[in-house]
CSV table of C-alpha atoms in Angstrom, one decimal:
chain,number,residue,atom,x,y,z
A,1,MET,CA,-28.3,-7.3,-32.6
A,2,THR,CA,-26.0,-5.0,-30.7
A,3,THR,CA,-22.9,-7.1,-31.6
A,4,HIS,CA,-22.9,-5.9,-35.1
A,5,ALA,CA,-24.6,-2.5,-34.8
A,6,HIS,CA,-22.0,-1.0,-37.1
A,7,LEU,CA,-23.4,-2.9,-40.0
A,8,GLN,CA,-26.1,-1.6,-42.3
A,9,ALA,CA,-29.3,-3.4,-42.9
A,10,ILE,CA,-28.8,-7.1,-43.4
A,11,THR,CA,-30.9,-9.9,-44.6
A,12,PRO,CA,-32.4,-12.7,-42.5
A,13,ASP,CA,-29.9,-15.1,-44.0
A,14,GLU,CA,-27.0,-12.8,-43.1
A,15,GLU,CA,-28.4,-12.4,-39.6
A,16,ALA,CA,-28.6,-16.2,-39.1
A,17,ALA,CA,-25.0,-16.6,-40.5
A,18,LEU,CA,-23.8,-14.0,-38.0
A,19,GLN,CA,-25.5,-15.7,-35.1
A,20,THR,CA,-23.9,-19.0,-36.1
A,21,LEU,CA,-20.5,-17.2,-36.3
A,22,TYR,CA,-20.9,-15.8,-32.8
A,23,ASP,CA,-22.0,-19.2,-31.5
A,24,ASP,CA,-18.9,-20.8,-33.1
A,25,PHE,CA,-16.7,-18.1,-31.5
A,26,LYS,CA,-18.2,-19.0,-28.1
A,27,SER,CA,-17.7,-22.7,-28.5
A,28,GLU,CA,-14.0,-22.1,-29.3
A,29,HIS,CA,-13.5,-19.6,-26.5
A,30,LEU,CA,-13.0,-16.8,-28.9
A,31,MET,CA,-14.2,-13.2,-28.3
A,32,PRO,CA,-14.3,-10.7,-31.1
A,33,LEU,CA,-12.8,-7.3,-30.3
A,34,TRP,CA,-15.6,-5.3,-32.0
A,35,THR,CA,-18.1,-6.4,-29.3
A,36,GLN,CA,-15.8,-5.4,-26.4
A,37,ILE,CA,-13.8,-2.4,-27.5
A,38,ASP,CA,-15.4,0.0,-25.0
A,39,ASP,CA,-14.7,-2.2,-22.0
A,40,LEU,CA,-11.2,-3.2,-23.1
A,41,MET,CA,-10.0,0.2,-24.3
A,42,PRO,CA,-11.8,3.0,-22.5
A,43,LYS,CA,-11.0,6.6,-23.3
A,44,HIS,CA,-9.5,6.9,-19.7
A,45,PRO,CA,-9.1,4.6,-16.7
A,46,SER,CA,-12.5,3.3,-15.5
A,47,PRO,CA,-11.7,1.4,-12.4
A,48,LYS,CA,-14.0,-1.2,-10.8
A,49,ALA,CA,-12.4,-0.3,-7.5
A,50,VAL,CA,-14.1,2.7,-5.7
A,51,ALA,CA,-12.8,5.4,-3.4
A,52,HIS,CA,-13.5,4.4,0.1
A,53,VAL,CA,-12.7,5.4,3.7
A,54,TRP,CA,-12.2,3.0,6.7
A,55,LYS,CA,-12.6,4.6,10.1
A,56,TRP,CA,-10.0,3.6,12.7
A,57,SER,CA,-12.7,4.0,15.4
A,58,LYS,CA,-14.5,1.0,13.7
A,59,LEU,CA,-11.4,-1.0,12.6
A,60,TYR,CA,-9.6,-1.2,16.0
A,61,PRO,CA,-12.6,-2.5,18.1
A,62,LEU,CA,-13.2,-5.2,15.5
A,63,ALA,CA,-9.5,-6.2,15.5
A,64,LYS,CA,-9.7,-6.3,19.3
A,65,ARG,CA,-12.7,-8.6,19.3
A,66,SER,CA,-10.9,-10.9,16.9
A,67,GLY,CA,-8.0,-10.9,19.4
A,68,ASP,CA,-10.4,-12.2,22.0
A,69,LEU,CA,-11.9,-14.9,19.7
A,70,VAL,CA,-9.3,-16.0,17.1
A,71,PRO,CA,-6.0,-17.5,18.0
A,72,VAL,CA,-2.7,-16.8,16.2
A,73,GLY,CA,-0.8,-19.8,15.0
A,74,ARG,CA,0.1,-22.2,12.2
A,75,GLY,CA,-2.5,-22.3,9.5
A,76,GLY,CA,-4.2,-18.9,9.8
A,77,GLU,CA,-0.7,-17.5,10.5
A,78,ARG,CA,-1.7,-13.9,11.2
A,79,ARG,CA,-4.6,-12.1,12.8
A,80,ALA,CA,-4.8,-9.8,9.9
A,81,ILE,CA,-8.0,-8.3,8.7
A,82,GLY,CA,-7.9,-7.3,5.0
A,83,LEU,CA,-9.7,-4.1,3.8
A,84,GLY,CA,-11.9,-5.1,1.0
A,85,ASN,CA,-12.7,-2.5,-1.7
A,86,PRO,CA,-16.5,-2.4,-2.1
A,87,GLY,CA,-16.1,-2.4,-5.9
A,88,LEU,CA,-14.0,-5.5,-6.2
A,89,GLY,CA,-16.5,-8.3,-5.6
A,90,GLY,CA,-15.8,-9.3,-2.0
A,91,ARG,CA,-12.0,-9.9,-2.5
A,92,ALA,CA,-9.8,-8.8,0.3
A,93,TYR,CA,-8.1,-6.3,-2.0
A,94,ILE,CA,-8.0,-2.6,-1.3
A,95,SER,CA,-7.1,-2.0,-5.0
A,96,PRO,CA,-6.4,-4.2,-8.0
A,97,THR,CA,-2.7,-4.2,-7.1
A,98,LEU,CA,-2.5,-3.6,-3.4
A,99,TRP,CA,-3.6,-5.3,-0.1
A,100,ALA,CA,-4.0,-3.6,3.2
A,101,ALA,CA,-4.9,-5.0,6.6
A,102,ILE,CA,-5.0,-4.2,10.2
A,103,GLN,CA,-3.0,-6.8,12.1
A,104,TYR,CA,-3.5,-7.3,15.9
A,105,LEU,CA,-1.2,-9.1,18.2
A,106,GLY,CA,-2.2,-9.8,21.8
A,107,PRO,CA,-0.1,-9.7,25.0
A,108,LYS,CA,2.8,-12.2,24.9
A,109,GLU,CA,1.6,-13.6,21.6
A,110,THR,CA,3.9,-14.9,18.8
A,111,ALA,CA,3.0,-15.1,15.1
A,112,PRO,CA,5.0,-17.9,13.6
A,113,GLU,CA,7.6,-17.3,10.8
A,114,HIS,CA,6.9,-17.8,7.2
A,115,ARG,CA,8.0,-16.3,3.9
A,116,HIS,CA,6.4,-15.4,0.6
A,117,SER,CA,7.1,-13.9,-2.8
A,118,GLN,CA,4.9,-10.9,-2.1
A,119,ASN,CA,6.5,-7.8,-0.8
A,120,ALA,CA,5.3,-6.5,2.5
A,121,PHE,CA,5.6,-3.6,5.0
A,122,ARG,CA,4.2,-2.6,8.3
A,123,PHE,CA,3.3,0.9,9.4
A,124,VAL,CA,2.7,1.6,13.1
A,125,VAL,CA,0.1,4.2,14.0
A,126,GLU,CA,0.0,3.5,17.7
A,127,GLY,CA,1.6,1.3,20.4
A,128,GLU,CA,5.0,-0.4,20.9
A,129,GLY,CA,6.4,-3.6,22.4
A,130,VAL,CA,6.3,-5.9,19.4
A,131,TRP,CA,9.4,-7.1,17.5
A,132,THR,CA,9.2,-8.4,14.0
A,133,VAL,CA,12.0,-10.9,13.2
A,134,VAL,CA,13.2,-10.7,9.6
A,135,ASN,CA,15.6,-13.4,8.5
A,136,GLY,CA,16.7,-13.8,12.1
A,137,ASP,CA,17.1,-10.0,12.7
A,138,PRO,CA,14.8,-8.7,15.5
A,139,VAL,CA,13.3,-5.3,14.6
A,140,ARG,CA,11.6,-3.1,17.1
A,141,MET,CA,8.1,-1.8,16.1
A,142,SER,CA,7.2,1.6,17.4
A,143,ARG,CA,4.8,4.4,16.6
A,144,GLY,CA,5.5,6.1,13.3
A,145,ASP,CA,7.9,3.5,12.1
A,146,LEU,CA,7.9,1.9,8.6
A,147,LEU,CA,9.1,-1.7,8.7
A,148,LEU,CA,10.0,-3.7,5.6
A,149,THR,CA,9.6,-7.4,4.8
A,150,PRO,CA,10.7,-7.7,1.1
A,151,GLY,CA,9.7,-10.8,-0.8
A,152,TRP,CA,11.1,-14.2,0.3
A,153,ASN,CA,12.4,-13.0,3.7
A,154,PHE,CA,11.4,-15.2,6.6
A,155,HIS,CA,9.5,-13.1,9.2
A,156,GLY,CA,7.5,-13.5,12.4
A,157,HIS,CA,6.3,-11.3,15.2
A,158,HIS,CA,6.3,-11.5,19.0
A,159,ASN,CA,4.7,-9.2,21.6
A,160,GLU,CA,6.8,-8.9,24.8
A,161,THR,CA,4.3,-6.8,26.7
A,162,ASP,CA,1.0,-7.2,28.6
A,163,MET,CA,-0.7,-4.9,26.1
A,164,PRO,CA,-2.0,-5.7,22.6
A,165,MET,CA,-0.7,-3.9,19.6
A,166,ALA,CA,-2.1,-3.2,16.1
A,167,TRP,CA,-0.6,-1.9,12.9
A,168,ILE,CA,-1.3,-1.9,9.2
A,169,ASP,CA,0.2,-4.3,6.7
A,170,GLY,CA,0.6,-3.4,3.1
A,171,LEU,CA,1.4,-6.0,0.4
A,172,ASP,CA,1.3,-6.5,-3.4
A,173,ILE,CA,-0.9,-9.6,-3.0
A,174,PRO,CA,-3.4,-8.8,-5.8
A,175,PHE,CA,-0.7,-8.0,-8.3
A,176,SER,CA,1.1,-11.2,-7.5
A,177,TYR,CA,-2.0,-13.2,-7.5
A,178,HIS,CA,-3.3,-12.0,-10.9
A,179,ASN,CA,0.2,-12.6,-12.4
A,180,ASP,CA,0.7,-16.0,-10.9
A,181,VAL,CA,4.1,-15.2,-9.3
A,182,GLY,CA,3.4,-16.2,-5.7
A,183,PHE,CA,5.3,-18.8,-3.6
A,184,PHE,CA,4.9,-19.5,0.1
A,185,GLU,CA,6.9,-21.4,2.7
A,186,PHE,CA,6.4,-22.1,6.4
A,187,GLY,CA,9.3,-21.3,8.7
A,188,SER,CA,9.8,-21.7,12.5
A,189,GLU,CA,6.8,-22.4,14.7
A,190,ARG,CA,8.0,-19.5,16.8
A,191,VAL,CA,10.5,-16.9,15.9
A,192,THR,CA,14.2,-17.6,15.5
A,193,ASP,CA,15.4,-14.8,17.9
A,194,TYR,CA,13.4,-13.4,20.9
A,195,ALA,CA,16.0,-10.7,21.6
A,196,THR,CA,14.6,-7.2,22.0
A,197,PRO,CA,17.3,-4.8,20.8
A,198,ARG,CA,16.6,-1.1,20.4
A,199,PHE,CA,18.0,-1.2,16.8
A,200,SER,CA,18.2,-4.1,14.4
A,201,ARG,CA,21.4,-5.3,12.8
A,202,SER,CA,20.3,-3.9,9.5
A,203,GLU,CA,19.7,-0.4,11.0
A,204,ARG,CA,23.1,-0.5,12.7
A,205,LEU,CA,24.7,-1.1,9.3
A,206,TRP,CA,22.6,0.9,7.0
A,207,ALA,CA,20.5,3.6,8.8
A,208,HIS,CA,23.1,6.4,8.9
A,209,PRO,CA,22.2,9.4,6.7
A,210,GLY,CA,24.3,9.7,3.6
A,211,LEU,CA,26.6,6.9,4.6
A,212,ARG,CA,26.9,3.5,2.9
A,213,PRO,CA,29.0,0.6,4.2
A,214,LEU,CA,31.7,-0.5,1.8
A,215,SER,CA,30.6,-4.1,2.6
A,216,GLY,CA,27.3,-3.4,0.8
A,217,LEU,CA,28.2,-1.7,-2.5
A,218,GLN,CA,26.1,-4.1,-4.6
A,219,GLU,CA,22.7,-2.9,-5.7
A,220,ALA,CA,19.7,-4.6,-4.0
A,221,VAL,CA,16.2,-5.1,-5.4
A,222,SER,CA,14.7,-4.0,-2.0
A,223,SER,CA,16.0,-1.7,0.7
A,224,PRO,CA,18.3,-3.4,3.2
A,225,ILE,CA,17.0,-1.1,6.0
A,226,ALA,CA,14.5,-3.0,8.1
A,227,ALA,CA,13.0,0.0,9.9
A,228,TYR,CA,12.6,3.7,9.0
A,229,ARG,CA,12.3,5.4,12.3
A,230,TRP,CA,9.7,8.1,13.1
A,231,GLU,CA,12.2,10.4,14.6
A,232,HIS,CA,14.0,10.8,11.3
A,233,THR,CA,10.8,11.1,9.3
A,234,ASP,CA,9.4,13.7,11.7
A,235,ARG,CA,12.6,15.8,11.6
A,236,ALA,CA,12.8,15.7,7.9
A,237,LEU,CA,9.3,17.0,7.5
A,238,ALA,CA,9.8,19.7,10.2
A,239,GLU,CA,12.9,20.9,8.6
A,240,GLN,CA,11.2,21.2,5.2
A,241,LEU,CA,8.6,23.5,6.7
A,242,LEU,CA,11.2,25.5,8.5
A,243,LEU,CA,13.2,26.0,5.3
A,244,GLU,CA,9.9,27.1,3.6
A,245,ASP,CA,9.5,29.7,6.4
A,246,GLU,CA,13.0,30.9,5.5
A,247,GLY,CA,12.0,31.3,1.8
A,248,GLN,CA,13.8,28.2,0.6
A,249,PRO,CA,12.2,25.8,-2.0
A,250,ALA,CA,12.0,22.8,0.3
A,251,THR,CA,8.4,21.7,0.1
A,252,VAL,CA,6.4,20.1,-2.8
A,253,GLU,CA,3.7,22.7,-2.5
A,254,GLN,CA,3.1,25.7,-0.2
A,255,GLY,CA,2.5,24.3,3.3
A,256,HIS,CA,3.0,20.7,2.1
A,257,ALA,CA,6.1,18.8,3.2
A,258,ALA,CA,6.7,15.3,2.0
A,259,ILE,CA,9.3,12.6,1.9
A,260,ARG,CA,9.8,9.3,0.0
A,261,TYR,CA,11.3,6.3,1.8
A,262,ILE,CA,14.1,5.0,-0.5
A,263,ASN,CA,16.4,2.1,-1.1
A,264,PRO,CA,19.9,3.4,-0.2
A,265,THR,CA,21.6,1.0,-2.7
A,266,ASN,CA,20.0,2.6,-5.8
A,267,GLY,CA,18.0,5.7,-4.7
A,268,GLY,CA,14.8,4.0,-5.8
A,269,ASP,CA,11.7,2.8,-4.0
A,270,VAL,CA,12.0,0.7,-0.9
A,271,MET,CA,10.6,-2.4,-2.8
A,272,PRO,CA,10.1,-3.0,-6.5
A,273,THR,CA,6.3,-3.0,-6.4
A,274,ILE,CA,5.5,-0.5,-3.6
A,275,ARG,CA,6.2,3.1,-3.0
A,276,ALA,CA,6.1,4.6,0.5
A,277,GLU,CA,5.8,8.3,1.4
A,278,PHE,CA,4.9,10.5,4.3
A,279,HIS,CA,3.1,13.9,4.0
A,280,ARG,CA,2.7,16.8,6.4
A,281,LEU,CA,0.3,19.7,5.8
A,282,ARG,CA,0.3,22.9,7.7
A,283,PRO,CA,-3.1,23.8,9.3
A,284,GLY,CA,-5.4,25.3,6.7
A,285,THR,CA,-3.5,23.9,3.7
A,286,ALA,CA,-5.4,22.4,0.8
A,287,THR,CA,-3.6,20.5,-2.0
A,288,PRO,CA,-4.5,20.8,-5.6
A,289,SER,CA,-6.9,18.2,-7.0
A,290,ARG,CA,-5.1,15.6,-9.0
A,291,ARG,CA,-5.6,12.3,-10.8
A,292,GLU,CA,-3.0,9.6,-11.2
A,293,VAL,CA,-2.7,6.3,-13.0
A,294,GLY,CA,-2.4,3.5,-10.4
A,295,SER,CA,-3.8,3.3,-6.9
A,296,SER,CA,-2.8,4.8,-3.5
A,297,VAL,CA,-3.7,4.1,0.1
A,298,PHE,CA,-3.3,6.7,2.9
A,299,GLN,CA,-3.5,6.4,6.7
A,300,VAL,CA,-3.8,9.5,8.9
A,301,PHE,CA,-1.0,9.4,11.5
A,302,GLU,CA,-1.7,12.6,13.3
A,303,GLY,CA,-4.1,15.6,13.2
A,304,ALA,CA,-7.5,16.1,11.5
A,305,GLY,CA,-8.6,17.1,8.1
A,306,ALA,CA,-10.5,15.8,5.1
A,307,VAL,CA,-10.0,14.2,1.7
A,308,LEU,CA,-12.0,15.1,-1.4
A,309,LEU,CA,-12.5,12.0,-3.6
A,310,ASP,CA,-14.1,12.7,-6.9
A,311,GLY,CA,-15.5,15.9,-5.3
A,312,ARG,CA,-17.0,14.2,-2.3
A,313,GLU,CA,-15.6,15.3,1.1
A,314,TYR,CA,-14.7,12.8,3.8
A,315,PRO,CA,-13.6,14.0,7.2
A,316,LEU,CA,-10.6,12.2,8.6
A,317,ASP,CA,-9.1,11.5,12.1
A,318,VAL,CA,-6.1,9.6,13.4
A,319,GLY,CA,-5.9,6.1,12.1
A,320,ASP,CA,-8.4,6.4,9.3
A,321,LEU,CA,-7.5,4.9,6.0
A,322,PHE,CA,-8.7,5.6,2.5
A,323,VAL,CA,-8.0,4.3,-1.0
A,324,VAL,CA,-7.6,6.3,-4.2
A,325,PRO,CA,-8.2,4.1,-7.3
A,326,SER,CA,-6.7,4.8,-10.6
A,327,TRP,CA,-7.7,8.2,-12.1
A,328,VAL,CA,-10.0,9.1,-9.3
A,329,SER,CA,-9.4,12.8,-8.4
A,330,TRP,CA,-8.3,13.6,-4.8
A,331,SER,CA,-7.1,16.4,-2.7
A,332,LEU,CA,-6.3,16.9,1.0
A,333,GLN,CA,-7.5,19.6,3.4
A,334,ALA,CA,-5.9,20.1,6.8
A,335,GLU,CA,-7.7,21.5,9.8
A,336,SER,CA,-4.7,21.0,12.2
A,337,GLN,CA,-1.2,19.9,11.3
A,338,PHE,CA,-2.1,16.9,9.2
A,339,ASP,CA,0.3,13.9,8.9
A,340,LEU,CA,-0.4,11.1,6.5
A,341,PHE,CA,1.4,7.9,5.5
A,342,ARG,CA,0.9,6.9,1.9
A,343,PHE,CA,1.8,3.8,-0.1
A,344,SER,CA,1.1,3.1,-3.8
A,345,ASP,CA,1.8,0.9,-6.8
A,346,ALA,CA,3.7,3.7,-8.5
A,347,PRO,CA,6.9,1.6,-9.1
A,348,ILE,CA,4.9,-0.8,-11.3
A,349,MET,CA,3.2,2.0,-13.3
A,350,GLU,CA,6.4,3.8,-13.8
A,351,ARG,CA,8.5,0.8,-14.8
A,352,LEU,CA,5.9,-0.3,-17.3
A,353,GLY,CA,5.5,3.2,-18.8
A,354,PHE,CA,1.8,3.7,-17.7
A,355,ALA,CA,2.4,6.5,-15.2
A,356,ARG,CA,0.4,9.7,-15.9
A,357,THR,CA,-0.7,12.5,-13.6
A,358,HIS,CA,-3.1,15.3,-14.1
A,359,VAL,CA,-2.9,18.3,-11.7
A,360,ASP,CA,-4.7,21.6,-12.1
A,361,ASN,CA,-5.3,21.0,-15.8
A,362,ALA,CA,-1.6,20.2,-16.4
A,363,LEU,CA,-0.9,16.7,-17.7
A,364,ARG,CA,2.5,15.2,-17.0
């Protein structure tokens, strides 16, 4: 009997008594640790989620077909197609803590308003002409923009053009689901404001580098900035590489510029459960292989290159997404200038004290 392999030879009576003990455990919904220690406490993370790559060339045509066949409206709410990790049993989870989807909104369509406890963002890899309305504030969605919908904020979307638009959604749905913290509420059947301003009210108040309004000195759980614009991200990355050319210590690694989107009220992450970053590699740059506790999702914004996931190389093009589960080794290789958006569950891991990274044989 494997359940008590640690014991020496036992008599038939002892064997029968043990079997009765285990049967009684089962009937009382009890599970002895000594039969499960390897599963419950592995020597290092052993994720059920697997590393996987989704090709934009496959995702976008499927989203477009759904746009032709599936209406947007109350009930289904969003034409969003979740990326299901092949290791997680058919759930629409890209990792045990994160959810990612491609959302598609057709010409002149409106996605009705709702709100939920889960934190959400949108990142736009191509297109424009859609506004997301967050608590009544219309926010333009354009290529390269990161847009936030923190938990319990009403939000809907409307497309003002004759062209469809697609983007990726990221949320903490699996984390919320497994911890039973979710609430959901319907809002307006349409959106509360169909205006199409170039900049949202939140940007006009908050999106000025290094400047904070005196009317907003209190710390906020999530960032009050509704949209982080591509022109600022692009310039920040370009300047890091220019400073590197001048011999200044501005990049995270040689040829690797990166930024983190932050909450200006406390300098922390944009939302309490999700970290968002953007990375730019010079042509020919390869990052060191690393492992991290927690999971990350990347989307290629521009350029071509590859990712090595547990030693296996996957070529990447614009729009492609990939997931790095906990403690899976990864590194990036750039053929051309290689721009990637990244989001992760790092705030959860850090706040709970589980964060650990291994880079080039150096544990930190």
